[in-house]
mmCIF file of C-alpha atoms in Angstrom:
data_model
loop_
_atom_site.group_PDB
_atom_site.id
_atom_site.type_symbol
_atom_site.label_atom_id
_atom_site.label_comp_id
_atom_site.label_asym_id
_atom_site.label_seq_id
_atom_site.Cartn_x
_atom_site.Cartn_y
_atom_site.Cartn_z
ATOM 1 C CA MET A 1 -0.060 -0.011 -0.067
ATOM 2 C CA VAL A 2 1.319 3.096 -1.068
ATOM 3 C CA GLY A 3 0.545 6.722 0.641
ATOM 4 C CA LEU A 4 -1.350 5.174 3.704
ATOM 5 C CA THR A 5 -2.356 7.726 6.048
ATOM 6 C CA PRO A 6 -3.910 7.535 9.470
ATOM 7 C CA GLU A 7 -6.993 8.800 8.082
ATOM 8 C CA ILE A 8 -7.381 5.990 5.525
ATOM 9 C CA LEU A 9 -6.286 3.641 8.222
ATOM 10 C CA LEU A 10 -9.434 4.534 10.418
ATOM 11 C CA ARG A 11 -11.841 4.090 7.631
ATOM 12 C CA ALA A 12 -10.313 0.578 6.914
ATOM 13 C CA TYR A 13 -10.701 -0.138 10.563
ATOM 14 C CA ALA A 14 -14.441 1.268 10.205
ATOM 15 C CA VAL A 15 -15.085 -1.633 7.424
ATOM 16 C CA GLY A 16 -13.203 -4.417 9.205
ATOM 17 C CA LEU A 17 -9.802 -4.297 7.726
ATOM 18 C CA PHE A 18 -6.300 -3.830 9.527
ATOM 19 C CA PRO A 19 -3.103 -3.992 8.095
ATOM 20 C CA MET A 20 0.128 -6.086 8.662
ATOM 21 C CA ALA A 21 3.457 -6.670 7.428
ATOM 22 C CA GLU A 22 5.202 -9.745 6.151
ATOM 23 C CA ARG A 23 8.355 -8.988 8.323
ATOM 24 C CA HIS A 24 9.763 -6.185 10.029
ATOM 25 C CA ASP A 25 11.978 -4.902 7.378
ATOM 26 C CA ASP A 26 9.483 -5.509 4.668
ATOM 27 C CA PRO A 27 8.063 -2.016 3.834
ATOM 28 C CA THR A 28 4.874 -3.144 2.313
ATOM 29 C CA LEU A 29 1.604 -3.529 4.271
ATOM 30 C CA TYR A 30 -1.219 -5.665 3.220
ATOM 31 C CA TRP A 31 -4.935 -5.452 4.443
ATOM 32 C CA ILE A 32 -6.318 -8.348 6.546
ATOM 33 C CA ASP A 33 -9.561 -9.516 6.653
ATOM 34 C CA PRO A 34 -9.908 -13.044 8.259
ATOM 35 C CA GLU A 35 -12.929 -15.226 7.698
ATOM 36 C CA LYS A 36 -13.090 -15.701 11.365
ATOM 37 C CA ARG A 37 -12.296 -12.851 13.897
ATOM 38 C CA GLY A 38 -11.169 -12.875 17.415
ATOM 39 C CA ILE A 39 -13.265 -10.884 19.920
ATOM 40 C CA LEU A 40 -13.077 -10.587 23.650
ATOM 41 C CA PRO A 41 -16.397 -9.867 24.772
ATOM 42 C CA ILE A 42 -16.354 -7.211 27.528
ATOM 43 C CA GLU A 43 -19.287 -7.858 29.398
ATOM 44 C CA THR A 44 -18.235 -11.910 30.170
ATOM 45 C CA PHE A 45 -14.629 -11.095 30.560
ATOM 46 C CA HIS A 46 -12.980 -13.531 32.813
ATOM 47 C CA VAL A 47 -10.203 -12.864 35.018
ATOM 48 C CA PRO A 48 -8.219 -16.224 36.412
ATOM 49 C CA ARG A 49 -8.359 -16.453 40.296
ATOM 50 C CA LYS A 50 -4.650 -16.347 40.349
ATOM 51 C CA LEU A 51 -4.201 -13.415 38.521
ATOM 52 C CA ARG A 52 -6.998 -11.378 40.628
ATOM 53 C CA ARG A 53 -4.519 -12.095 43.383
ATOM 54 C CA THR A 54 -1.630 -10.497 41.355
ATOM 55 C CA ILE A 55 -3.543 -7.632 40.567
ATOM 56 C CA ARG A 56 -4.709 -6.927 44.134
ATOM 57 C CA ARG A 57 -0.998 -7.134 45.549
ATOM 58 C CA LYS A 58 -0.040 -4.153 43.306
ATOM 59 C CA VAL A 59 2.910 -5.940 41.867
ATOM 60 C CA PHE A 60 3.106 -3.150 38.721
ATOM 61 C CA ASP A 61 2.607 0.351 38.422
ATOM 62 C CA VAL A 62 0.130 0.605 36.014
ATOM 63 C CA ARG A 63 -0.093 3.647 33.522
ATOM 64 C CA CYS A 64 -1.742 5.047 30.396
ATOM 65 C CA ASP A 65 -0.439 6.612 27.191
ATOM 66 C CA THR A 66 2.981 7.313 28.761
ATOM 67 C CA ALA A 67 5.292 5.244 26.750
ATOM 68 C CA TYR A 68 3.002 4.671 23.747
ATOM 69 C CA GLU A 69 5.986 4.311 20.584
ATOM 70 C CA GLN A 70 8.003 2.255 23.335
ATOM 71 C CA VAL A 71 5.441 -0.284 23.798
ATOM 72 C CA ILE A 72 4.970 -0.447 19.912
ATOM 73 C CA ARG A 73 8.622 -1.372 19.619
ATOM 74 C CA LEU A 74 8.724 -3.409 22.565
ATOM 75 C CA CYS A 75 5.606 -5.226 20.912
ATOM 76 C CA ALA A 76 7.685 -5.590 17.819
ATOM 77 C CA ASN A 77 10.764 -7.481 19.466
ATOM 78 C CA PRO A 78 11.405 -11.013 18.837
ATOM 79 C CA GLY A 79 9.918 -13.294 21.854
ATOM 80 C CA PRO A 80 9.617 -16.721 22.832
ATOM 81 C CA GLY A 81 8.380 -19.073 19.869
ATOM 82 C CA ARG A 82 8.353 -15.767 17.803
ATOM 83 C CA HIS A 83 11.478 -14.644 15.551
ATOM 84 C CA GLU A 84 9.582 -12.481 13.408
ATOM 85 C CA THR A 85 7.126 -9.882 13.543
ATOM 86 C CA TRP A 86 4.385 -7.963 11.581
ATOM 87 C CA ILE A 87 5.400 -4.451 12.820
ATOM 88 C CA ASN A 88 7.528 -2.467 10.650
ATOM 89 C CA GLU A 89 8.562 0.962 10.644
ATOM 90 C CA GLU A 90 5.710 2.087 8.356
ATOM 91 C CA ILE A 91 3.213 0.358 11.325
ATOM 92 C CA VAL A 92 5.024 2.195 13.873
ATOM 93 C CA ARG A 93 4.818 5.687 12.016
ATOM 94 C CA LEU A 94 1.235 5.306 11.626
ATOM 95 C CA TYR A 95 0.247 3.993 14.872
ATOM 96 C CA VAL A 96 2.271 6.612 16.629
ATOM 97 C CA ASP A 97 0.151 9.361 14.296
ATOM 98 C CA LEU A 98 -3.057 7.800 15.508
ATOM 99 C CA PHE A 99 -1.768 8.388 18.991
ATOM 100 C CA HIS A 100 -1.246 12.000 18.514
ATOM 101 C CA MET A 101 -4.708 12.117 17.055
ATOM 102 C CA GLY A 102 -6.142 10.748 20.337
ATOM 103 C CA ARG A 103 -7.096 7.671 18.305
ATOM 104 C CA ALA A 104 -4.671 5.077 19.905
ATOM 105 C CA HIS A 105 -3.665 4.060 23.417
ATOM 106 C CA SER A 106 -1.342 2.122 25.317
ATOM 107 C CA VAL A 107 -1.679 0.358 28.822
ATOM 108 C CA GLU A 108 1.883 -0.349 30.473
ATOM 109 C CA CYS A 109 3.125 -2.158 33.535
ATOM 110 C CA TRP A 110 6.048 -0.636 34.921
ATOM 111 C CA LEU A 111 8.287 -2.307 37.433
ATOM 112 C CA ASP A 112 11.013 -0.604 39.605
ATOM 113 C CA GLY A 113 10.970 1.983 37.120
ATOM 114 C CA GLU A 114 11.393 -0.299 33.793
ATOM 115 C CA LEU A 115 8.620 -0.741 31.355
ATOM 116 C CA VAL A 116 7.830 -4.702 31.642
ATOM 117 C CA GLY A 117 4.802 -5.220 29.830
ATOM 118 C CA GLY A 118 1.810 -3.793 27.937
ATOM 119 C CA LEU A 119 -0.576 -3.391 25.036
ATOM 120 C CA TYR A 120 -1.633 -0.774 22.366
ATOM 121 C CA GLY A 121 -4.599 -0.454 20.158
ATOM 122 C CA VAL A 122 -6.793 1.779 18.336
ATOM 123 C CA ALA A 123 -10.150 3.301 19.563
ATOM 124 C CA LEU A 124 -12.789 4.553 17.132
ATOM 125 C CA GLY A 125 -16.486 4.858 18.443
ATOM 126 C CA GLY A 126 -17.403 2.265 20.759
ATOM 127 C CA ALA A 127 -14.755 -0.196 19.370
ATOM 128 C CA PHE A 128 -11.246 -1.059 20.526
ATOM 129 C CA PHE A 129 -9.041 -2.852 18.319
ATOM 130 C CA GLY A 130 -6.087 -4.350 20.257
ATOM 131 C CA GLU A 131 -3.383 -4.652 18.336
ATOM 132 C CA SER A 132 -0.408 -6.287 20.034
ATOM 133 C CA MET A 133 0.913 -6.821 23.593
ATOM 134 C CA PHE A 134 4.417 -7.885 25.077
ATOM 135 C CA SER A 135 5.511 -9.076 28.276
ATOM 136 C CA ARG A 136 9.174 -9.181 30.078
ATOM 137 C CA ALA A 137 7.739 -9.955 33.626
ATOM 138 C CA THR A 138 5.580 -12.498 34.720
ATOM 139 C CA ASP A 139 1.661 -11.730 34.271
ATOM 140 C CA ALA A 140 2.569 -8.367 32.831
ATOM 141 C CA SER A 141 0.614 -8.302 29.390
ATOM 142 C CA LYS A 142 -2.212 -10.127 31.618
ATOM 143 C CA VAL A 143 -2.370 -7.437 34.019
ATOM 144 C CA ALA A 144 -2.341 -4.687 31.285
ATOM 145 C CA LEU A 145 -5.340 -6.397 29.660
ATOM 146 C CA VAL A 146 -7.513 -6.296 32.732
ATOM 147 C CA HIS A 147 -6.705 -2.763 33.155
ATOM 148 C CA LEU A 148 -7.786 -2.233 29.480
ATOM 149 C CA VAL A 149 -11.021 -4.020 29.755
ATOM 150 C CA ALA A 150 -12.040 -2.386 33.440
ATOM 151 C CA ARG A 151 -11.571 1.153 31.369
ATOM 152 C CA LEU A 152 -13.252 -0.047 28.224
ATOM 153 C CA LYS A 153 -16.535 -1.261 30.339
ATOM 154 C CA LYS A 154 -16.366 2.081 32.452
ATOM 155 C CA GLY A 155 -16.031 4.058 29.006
ATOM 156 C CA GLY A 156 -18.978 2.270 27.346
ATOM 157 C CA PHE A 157 -17.086 0.285 24.748
ATOM 158 C CA ARG A 158 -19.120 -2.356 23.209
ATOM 159 C CA LEU A 159 -16.725 -4.430 21.292
ATOM 160 C CA LEU A 160 -12.956 -5.427 21.726
ATOM 161 C CA ASP A 161 -11.403 -6.714 18.711
ATOM 162 C CA THR A 162 -8.507 -9.058 19.110
ATOM 163 C CA GLN A 163 -8.092 -9.792 15.495
ATOM 164 C CA PHE A 164 -7.395 -13.619 16.378
ATOM 165 C CA VAL A 165 -7.768 -15.990 19.143
ATOM 166 C CA THR A 166 -4.601 -17.274 21.130
ATOM 167 C CA ARG A 167 -4.242 -19.378 23.946
ATOM 168 C CA HIS A 168 -3.192 -16.425 26.227
ATOM 169 C CA LEU A 169 -6.510 -14.745 25.083
ATOM 170 C CA SER A 170 -8.728 -17.745 25.552
ATOM 171 C CA GLN A 171 -8.424 -18.138 29.324
ATOM 172 C CA PHE A 172 -10.126 -14.397 29.492
ATOM 173 C CA GLY A 173 -12.908 -15.587 27.545
ATOM 174 C CA ALA A 174 -11.684 -14.622 23.781
ATOM 175 C CA MET A 175 -13.891 -16.206 21.219
ATOM 176 C CA GLU A 176 -14.139 -16.323 17.231
ATOM 177 C CA ILE A 177 -16.761 -15.256 15.383
ATOM 178 C CA HIS A 178 -17.538 -15.155 11.658
ATOM 179 C CA ARG A 179 -16.844 -12.361 9.319
ATOM 180 C CA SER A 180 -20.417 -11.441 8.754
ATOM 181 C CA GLY A 181 -21.244 -11.563 12.525
ATOM 182 C CA TYR A 182 -18.112 -9.450 13.464
ATOM 183 C CA ARG A 183 -19.099 -6.790 10.906
ATOM 184 C CA HIS A 184 -22.496 -6.371 12.216
ATOM 185 C CA LEU A 185 -21.074 -6.088 15.941
ATOM 186 C CA LEU A 186 -18.547 -3.533 14.496
ATOM 187 C CA ALA A 187 -21.284 -1.717 12.893
ATOM 188 C CA SER A 188 -23.236 -1.406 16.050
ATOM 189 C CA ALA A 189 -20.196 -0.371 18.043
ATOM 190 C CA LEU A 190 -19.051 2.556 15.739
ATOM 191 C CA ASP A 191 -22.587 4.182 16.465
ATOM 192 C CA VAL A 192 -21.593 4.548 20.163
ATOM 193 C CA SER A 193 -19.809 7.261 21.629
ATOM 194 C CA ALA A 194 -17.071 5.976 24.297
ATOM 195 C CA GLU A 195 -14.502 7.381 26.289
ATOM 196 C CA PHE A 196 -11.108 5.960 26.814
ATOM 197 C CA TYR A 197 -10.248 6.540 30.724
ATOM 198 C CA ARG A 198 -6.614 6.991 31.426
ATOM 199 C CA GLU A 199 -6.924 7.423 35.082
ATOM 200 C CA PHE A 200 -8.646 4.613 37.046
ATOM 201 C CA GLY A 201 -9.113 4.016 40.806
ATOM 202 C CA ASP A 202 -8.242 1.457 42.834
ATOM 203 C CA ASP A 203 -11.741 1.238 43.898
ATOM 204 C CA GLU A 204 -12.968 1.110 40.388
ATOM 205 C CA LEU A 205 -10.671 -1.529 39.605
ATOM 206 C CA GLU A 206 -11.833 -3.638 42.638
ATOM 207 C CA ALA A 207 -15.436 -3.271 41.560
ATOM 208 C CA PHE A 208 -14.601 -4.403 37.922
ATOM 209 C CA ILE A 209 -12.628 -7.554 39.056
ATOM 210 C CA GLN A 210 -15.599 -8.389 41.810
ATOM 211 C CA SER A 211 -17.986 -8.059 38.437
ATOM 212 C CA THR A 212 -15.767 -10.578 36.651
ATOM 213 C CA THR A 213 -15.708 -12.785 39.837
ATOM 214 C CA GLU A 214 -19.408 -12.668 39.998
ATOM 215 C CA MET A 215 -19.859 -14.074 36.294
ATOM 216 C CA SER A 216 -16.826 -16.509 36.372
#
């Protein structure tokens, strides 16, 4: 794709497309439109019991939007079982632009002043498109995900798009739906005006965890 802009990218998300590169050093981006789409239902989100204990111990200092580009670049780094990434410099450029437009956000887990886990994604209407996550400390990315969903629920978001379903996401209730069903959910979510809350109180987080416990 030549001449891709953040505005074009947002229009693509609105019809169910998202871009990926073959490799980090490949400048070309491709539109992806999977037949089966991964979503994480916000209202039935499940927090595993062990992870609830970790969150309540406040192992990590959780922040939002303080190191957005760093999160993307750490997501692009090789990890266990992953030697290549779909995040190239064009992806970094476009999503940093979306961040400056207020359309993208990061959730970050810090430990002793070091960024050890997090995720980033795009917000459009009442839909949040989760792009990638990373972890350099046990449970860091999982804690970031719980904080993300708590903020999305408070802000009135209706759809959390995970693109694909992994074993990591399945424990939280992620599921696959057909492209046609996804587009129906997306259209409904885009009609909603939602807000991404960077600040989130301890009492609010505990109430959210309790709500997921009741539905577990």
